[in-house]
Coordinates of C-alpha atoms in Angstrom, one line a residue:
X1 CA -15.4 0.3 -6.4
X2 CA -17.4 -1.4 -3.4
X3 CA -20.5 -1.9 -1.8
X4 CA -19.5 1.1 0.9
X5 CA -19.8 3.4 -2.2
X6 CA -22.8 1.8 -3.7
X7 CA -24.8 2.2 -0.7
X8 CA -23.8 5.6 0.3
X9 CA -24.3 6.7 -3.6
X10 CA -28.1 5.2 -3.5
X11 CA -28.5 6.8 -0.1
X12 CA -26.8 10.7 -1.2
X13 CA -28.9 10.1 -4.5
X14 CA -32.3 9.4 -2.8
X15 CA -32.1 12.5 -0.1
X16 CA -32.5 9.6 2.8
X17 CA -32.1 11.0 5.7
X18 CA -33.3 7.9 7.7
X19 CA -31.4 6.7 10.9
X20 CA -29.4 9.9 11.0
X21 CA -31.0 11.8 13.4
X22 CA -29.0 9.5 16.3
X23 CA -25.9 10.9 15.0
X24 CA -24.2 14.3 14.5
X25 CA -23.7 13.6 10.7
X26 CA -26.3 14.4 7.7
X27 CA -26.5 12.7 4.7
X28 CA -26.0 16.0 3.5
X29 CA -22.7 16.8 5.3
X30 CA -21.3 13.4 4.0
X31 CA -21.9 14.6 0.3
X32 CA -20.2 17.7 0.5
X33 CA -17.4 16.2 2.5
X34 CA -17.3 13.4 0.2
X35 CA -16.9 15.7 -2.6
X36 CA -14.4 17.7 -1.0
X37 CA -12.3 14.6 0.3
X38 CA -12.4 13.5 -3.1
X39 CA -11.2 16.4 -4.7
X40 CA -8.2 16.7 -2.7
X41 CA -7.7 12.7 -3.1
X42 CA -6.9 13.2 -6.6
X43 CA -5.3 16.1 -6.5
X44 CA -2.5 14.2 -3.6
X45 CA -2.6 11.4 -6.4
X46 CA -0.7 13.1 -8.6
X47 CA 1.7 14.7 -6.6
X48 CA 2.1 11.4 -4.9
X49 CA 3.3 10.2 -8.7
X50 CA 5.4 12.7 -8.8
X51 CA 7.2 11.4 -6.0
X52 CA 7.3 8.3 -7.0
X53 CA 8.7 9.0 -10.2
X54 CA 11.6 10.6 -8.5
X55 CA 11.9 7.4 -6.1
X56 CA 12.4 5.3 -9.1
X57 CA 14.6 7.3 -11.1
X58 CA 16.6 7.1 -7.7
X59 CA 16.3 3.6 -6.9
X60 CA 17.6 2.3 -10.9
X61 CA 20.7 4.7 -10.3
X62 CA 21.4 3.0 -7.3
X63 CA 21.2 -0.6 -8.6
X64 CA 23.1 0.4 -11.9
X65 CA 26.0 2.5 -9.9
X66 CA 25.8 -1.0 -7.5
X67 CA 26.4 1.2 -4.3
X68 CA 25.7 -0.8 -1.6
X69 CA 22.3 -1.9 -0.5
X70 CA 21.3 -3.3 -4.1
X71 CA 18.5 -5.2 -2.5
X72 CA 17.0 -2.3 -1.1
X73 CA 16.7 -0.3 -4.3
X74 CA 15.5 -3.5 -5.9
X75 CA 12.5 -4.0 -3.2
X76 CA 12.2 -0.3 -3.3
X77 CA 11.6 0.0 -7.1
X78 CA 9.0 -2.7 -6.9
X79 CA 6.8 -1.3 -4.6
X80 CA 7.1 1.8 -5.7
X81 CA 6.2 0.5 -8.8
X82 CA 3.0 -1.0 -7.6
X83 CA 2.6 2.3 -5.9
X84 CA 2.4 4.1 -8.8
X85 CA -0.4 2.0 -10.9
X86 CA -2.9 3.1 -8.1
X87 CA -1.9 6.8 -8.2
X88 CA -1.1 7.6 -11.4
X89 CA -4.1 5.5 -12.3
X90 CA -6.7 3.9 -10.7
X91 CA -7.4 6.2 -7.8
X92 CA -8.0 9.2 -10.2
X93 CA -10.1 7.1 -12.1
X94 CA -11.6 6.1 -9.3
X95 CA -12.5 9.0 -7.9
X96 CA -13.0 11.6 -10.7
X97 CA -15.8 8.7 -11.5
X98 CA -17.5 8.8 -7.8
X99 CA -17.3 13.3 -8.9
X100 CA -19.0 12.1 -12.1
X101 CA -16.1 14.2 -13.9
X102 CA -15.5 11.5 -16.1
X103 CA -17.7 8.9 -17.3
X104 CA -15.3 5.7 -18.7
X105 CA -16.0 2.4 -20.6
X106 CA -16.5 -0.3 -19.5
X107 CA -13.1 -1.4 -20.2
X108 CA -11.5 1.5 -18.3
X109 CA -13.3 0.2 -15.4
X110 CA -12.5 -3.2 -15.8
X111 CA -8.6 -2.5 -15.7
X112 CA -9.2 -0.1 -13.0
X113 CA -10.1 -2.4 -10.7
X114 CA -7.9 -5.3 -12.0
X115 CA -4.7 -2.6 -11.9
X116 CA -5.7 -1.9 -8.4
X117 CA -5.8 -5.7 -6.9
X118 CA -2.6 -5.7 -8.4
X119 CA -0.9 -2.8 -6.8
X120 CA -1.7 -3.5 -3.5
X121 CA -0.7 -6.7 -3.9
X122 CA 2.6 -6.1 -5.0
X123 CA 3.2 -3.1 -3.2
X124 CA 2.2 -5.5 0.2
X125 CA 4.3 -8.8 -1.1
X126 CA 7.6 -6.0 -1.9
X127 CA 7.0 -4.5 1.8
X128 CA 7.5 -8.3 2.7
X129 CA 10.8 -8.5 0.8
X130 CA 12.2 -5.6 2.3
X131 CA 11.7 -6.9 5.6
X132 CA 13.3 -10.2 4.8
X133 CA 16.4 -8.3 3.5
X134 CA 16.7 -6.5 7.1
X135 CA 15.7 -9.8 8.6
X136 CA 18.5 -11.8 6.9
X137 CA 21.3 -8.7 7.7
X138 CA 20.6 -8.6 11.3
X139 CA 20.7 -12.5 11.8
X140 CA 23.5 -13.5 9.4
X141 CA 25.3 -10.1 9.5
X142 CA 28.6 -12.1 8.3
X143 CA 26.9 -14.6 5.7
X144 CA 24.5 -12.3 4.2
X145 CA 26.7 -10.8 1.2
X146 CA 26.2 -15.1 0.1
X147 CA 22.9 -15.3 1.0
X148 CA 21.5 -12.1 -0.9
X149 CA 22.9 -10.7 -4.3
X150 CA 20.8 -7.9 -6.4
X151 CA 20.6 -10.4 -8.9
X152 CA 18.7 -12.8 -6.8
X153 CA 17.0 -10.1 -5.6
X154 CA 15.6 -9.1 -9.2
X155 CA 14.6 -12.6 -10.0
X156 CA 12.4 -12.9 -6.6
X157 CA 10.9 -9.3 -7.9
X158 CA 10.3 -11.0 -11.4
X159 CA 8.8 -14.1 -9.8
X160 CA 6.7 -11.8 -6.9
X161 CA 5.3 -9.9 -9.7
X162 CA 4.1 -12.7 -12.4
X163 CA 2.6 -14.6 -9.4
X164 CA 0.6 -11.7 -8.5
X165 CA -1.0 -11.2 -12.2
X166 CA -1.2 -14.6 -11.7
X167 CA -3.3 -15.1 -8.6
X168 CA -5.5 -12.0 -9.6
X169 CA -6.4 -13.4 -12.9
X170 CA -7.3 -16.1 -11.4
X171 CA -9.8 -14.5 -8.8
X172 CA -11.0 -13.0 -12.0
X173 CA -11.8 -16.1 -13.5
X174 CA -13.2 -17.8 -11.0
X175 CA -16.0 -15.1 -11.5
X176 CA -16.6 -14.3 -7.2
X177 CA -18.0 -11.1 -7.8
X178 CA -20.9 -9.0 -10.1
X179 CA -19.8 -6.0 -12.1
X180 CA -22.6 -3.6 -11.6
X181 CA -23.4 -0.2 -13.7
X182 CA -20.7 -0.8 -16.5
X183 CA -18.4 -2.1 -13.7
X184 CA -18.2 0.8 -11.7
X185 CA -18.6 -1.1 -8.5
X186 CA -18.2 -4.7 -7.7
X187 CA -20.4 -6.6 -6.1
X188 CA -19.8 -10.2 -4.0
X189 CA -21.8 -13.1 -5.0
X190 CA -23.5 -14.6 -1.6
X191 CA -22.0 -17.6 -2.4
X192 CA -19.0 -16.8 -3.3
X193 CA -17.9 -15.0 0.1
X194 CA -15.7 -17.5 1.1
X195 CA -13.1 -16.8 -1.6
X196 CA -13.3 -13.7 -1.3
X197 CA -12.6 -13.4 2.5
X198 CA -9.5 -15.9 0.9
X199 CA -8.3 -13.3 -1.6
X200 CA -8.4 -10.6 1.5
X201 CA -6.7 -12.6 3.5
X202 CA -4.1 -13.8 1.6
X203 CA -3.3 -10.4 -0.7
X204 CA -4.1 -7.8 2.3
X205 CA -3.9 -9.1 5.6
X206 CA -1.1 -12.0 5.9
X207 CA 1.4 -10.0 4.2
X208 CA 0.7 -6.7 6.1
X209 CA 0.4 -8.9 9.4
X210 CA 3.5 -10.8 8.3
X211 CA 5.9 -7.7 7.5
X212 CA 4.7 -6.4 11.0
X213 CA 5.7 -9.4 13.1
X214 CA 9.2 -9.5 10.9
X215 CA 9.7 -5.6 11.2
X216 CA 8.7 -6.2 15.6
X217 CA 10.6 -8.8 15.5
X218 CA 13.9 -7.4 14.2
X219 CA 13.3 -4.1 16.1
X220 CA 13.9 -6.6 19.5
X221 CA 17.0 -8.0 17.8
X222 CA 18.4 -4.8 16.9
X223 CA 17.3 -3.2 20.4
X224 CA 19.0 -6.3 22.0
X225 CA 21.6 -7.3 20.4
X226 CA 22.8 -3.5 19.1
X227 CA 26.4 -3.6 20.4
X228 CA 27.3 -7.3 19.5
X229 CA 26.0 -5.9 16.1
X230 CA 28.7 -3.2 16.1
X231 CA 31.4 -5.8 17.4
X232 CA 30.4 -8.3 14.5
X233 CA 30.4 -5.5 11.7
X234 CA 33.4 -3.6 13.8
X235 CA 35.5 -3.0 9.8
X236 CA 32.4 -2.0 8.3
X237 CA 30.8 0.8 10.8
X238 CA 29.6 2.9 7.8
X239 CA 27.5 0.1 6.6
X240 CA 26.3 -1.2 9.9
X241 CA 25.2 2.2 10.4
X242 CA 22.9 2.3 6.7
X243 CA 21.5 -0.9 7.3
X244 CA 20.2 0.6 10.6
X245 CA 18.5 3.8 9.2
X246 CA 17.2 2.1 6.1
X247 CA 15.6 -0.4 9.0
X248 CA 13.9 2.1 10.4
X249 CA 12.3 3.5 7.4
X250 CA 11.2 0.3 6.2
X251 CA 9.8 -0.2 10.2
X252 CA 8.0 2.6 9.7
X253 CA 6.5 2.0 6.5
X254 CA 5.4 -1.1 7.6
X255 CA 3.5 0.2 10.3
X256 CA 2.3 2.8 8.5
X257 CA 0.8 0.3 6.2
X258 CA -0.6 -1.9 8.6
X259 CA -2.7 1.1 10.4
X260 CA -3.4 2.1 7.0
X261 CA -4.3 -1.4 5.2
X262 CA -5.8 -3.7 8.1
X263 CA -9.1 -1.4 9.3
X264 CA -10.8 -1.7 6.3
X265 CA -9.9 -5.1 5.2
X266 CA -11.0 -6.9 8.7
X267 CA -13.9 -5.0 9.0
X268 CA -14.7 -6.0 5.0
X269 CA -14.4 -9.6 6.5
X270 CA -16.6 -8.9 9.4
X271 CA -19.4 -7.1 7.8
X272 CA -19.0 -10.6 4.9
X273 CA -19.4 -13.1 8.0
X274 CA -21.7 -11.4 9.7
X275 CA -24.5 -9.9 7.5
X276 CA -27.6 -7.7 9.0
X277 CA -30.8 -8.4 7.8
X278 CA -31.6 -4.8 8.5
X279 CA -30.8 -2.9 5.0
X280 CA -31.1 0.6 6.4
X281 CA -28.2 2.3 7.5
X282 CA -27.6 4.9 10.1
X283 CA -25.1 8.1 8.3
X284 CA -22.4 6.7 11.1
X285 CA -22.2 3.2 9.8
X286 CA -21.6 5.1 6.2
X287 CA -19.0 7.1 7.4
X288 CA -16.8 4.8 9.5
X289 CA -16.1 2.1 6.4
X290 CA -15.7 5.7 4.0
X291 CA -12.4 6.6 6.5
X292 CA -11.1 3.5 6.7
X293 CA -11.8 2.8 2.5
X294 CA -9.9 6.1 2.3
X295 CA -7.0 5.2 4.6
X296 CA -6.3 2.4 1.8
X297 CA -5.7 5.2 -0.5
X298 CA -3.8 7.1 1.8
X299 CA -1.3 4.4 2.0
X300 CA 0.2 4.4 -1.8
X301 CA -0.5 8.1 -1.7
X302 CA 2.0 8.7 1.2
X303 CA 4.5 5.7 0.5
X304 CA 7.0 8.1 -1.3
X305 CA 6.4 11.1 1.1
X306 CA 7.9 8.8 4.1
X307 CA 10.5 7.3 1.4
X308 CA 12.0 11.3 0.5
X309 CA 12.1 12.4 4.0
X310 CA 13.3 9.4 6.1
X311 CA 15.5 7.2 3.8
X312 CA 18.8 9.2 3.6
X313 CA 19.7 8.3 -0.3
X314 CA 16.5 9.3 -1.3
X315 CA 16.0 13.0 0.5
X316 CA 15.7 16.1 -2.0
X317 CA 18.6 18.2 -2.1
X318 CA 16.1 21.6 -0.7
X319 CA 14.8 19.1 2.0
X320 CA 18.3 18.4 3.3
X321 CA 19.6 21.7 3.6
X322 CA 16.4 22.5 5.4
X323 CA 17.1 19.6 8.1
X324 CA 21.1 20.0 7.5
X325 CA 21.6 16.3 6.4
X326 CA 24.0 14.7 3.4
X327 CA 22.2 14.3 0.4
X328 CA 24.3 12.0 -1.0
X329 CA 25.7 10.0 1.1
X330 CA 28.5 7.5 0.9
X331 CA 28.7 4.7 -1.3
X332 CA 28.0 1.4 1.2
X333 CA 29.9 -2.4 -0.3
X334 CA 28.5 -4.5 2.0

């Protein structure tokens, strides 16, 4: 877990009340809304798996039919993939642990947390790719069926995900933190801050700062540079026309994930840098890290919700007829 939970835990458990009367929030209040937040967190956690399920069953018949857009589906499966080792899971664990529904070895706990460095990293480093792909369309719209091939596209996948195991086993080795209470929570060594404002950096905040600036940057390209677009890719409309709503999805994920991802990670790095002395804590200085800890969550949970509503090839049969769209649309050789 984190020291957000370990503090608010010892505070719940001990009945403090102190340095909450300046605010409109009880210590009280935060348990049962912590309880009942966390109940409905794992309960979204497995019909967020459901989802995802689907999304991959989806995205591996796309890259074996070879329909168009093989990148795409390739990018697709892998952070759906990472999605799915937080929801399926670590987040249950995770949370029916904080409910003290379930009380798992020390082992469980181990890969819990291990699994879920892991996820977010590959499900931030895949957000990446799929920007790149759009990145590379829009700029080289005539050259990009030579610069990108599926196959390429799984051996980038292969290499993103063994250098993430990679680079998480080694923050694992290099020992920067305490497991505490049969490694429910994990703790930073003092001394050790430094790599871990490195790890945050590198695995949260460049690559959900980076596939921001790339998704920005290629919004202004195709806002710009729309009808030379359509001139360039004038005997393949249809395709021009994919590319451009599978753009926006992935724009939209990427935003999503930066207001989801970023909060909690910056202000981890601020409260690291900038310790107070001062070990009480007002119920408001709990409560703000708890929403943006929770938004975290929020982004694998809802990955697949924005993936089966916006991204055509991926919408449920019931949702289209609903919303009168094709659900399966044309193949795309691009």
């Amino acid at each position: 877990m984190n020291t957000t939970f370990a503090i608010l835990n010892e505070t719940v458990a001990n009945g403090t009340e102190a340095n909450c009367t300046e605010t409109f929030v009880s210590s009280a209040s935060m348990e049962n809304c912590l309880k009942l937040f966390e109940r409905c967190m794992t309960i979204a956690c497995f019909f967020s798996t459901f989802l995802q399920v689907y999304v991959i069953r989806k995205a591996i018949k796309y890259i074996k039919r070879g329909s168009g857009d093989e990148c795409l589906h390739v990018f697709l499966l892998s952070m759906t993939l990472g999605d799915i080792l937080l929801t399926s899971f670590c987040y249950p664990i995770e949370q029916m642990r904080e409910q003290q529904l379930i009380n798992p070895p020390t082992w469980v706990n181990i890969c819990q947390h291990f699994l879920t460095w892991l996820g977010l990293l590959v499900s931030s480093a895949s957000l990446i790719l799929l920007n790149a792909d759009k990145l590379l369309f829009f700029k080289f719209p005539l050259r990009y069926t030579n610069i990108v091939t599926s196959t390429k596209a799984m051996m980038i996948v292969v290499f993103v995900w063994v250098g993430c195991f990679l680079f998480v086993c080694l923050c694992w080795w290099l020992e920067c933190f305490e497991c505490n209470q049969s490694c429910r929570t994990l703790l930073i060594f003092k001394d050790k801050v430094s790599m871990y404002i490195v790890f945050t950096t590198s695995a949260c905040i460049l690559p959900s700062l980076t596939s921001l600036f790339v998704a920005i940057y290629i919004m202004n390209v195709v806002t710009s540079h729309r009808t030379k677009l359509s001139d360039e890719n004038s005997n393949s409309s249809h395709a021009l026309a994919s590319r451009l709503r599978t753009f926006y999805f992935i724009f939209m994920a990427t935003i999503f994930t930066a207001v989801t991802l970023l909060p909690y990670r910056l202000y981890n790095i601020k409260r690291q840098l900038f310790t107070d002395e001062d070990d009480s804590y007002s119920c408001l200085d709990l409560y703000y890290p708890w929403i943006l800890l929770y938004l975290v969550s929020l982004n694998a949970i809802l990955n697949p919700l924005i993936t089966v509503t916006v991204l055509p090839q991926y919408r449920f049969r019931w949702l289209c007829k609903v919303m009168g769209c094709a659900t399966n649309p044309s193949p795309v050789h691009v």
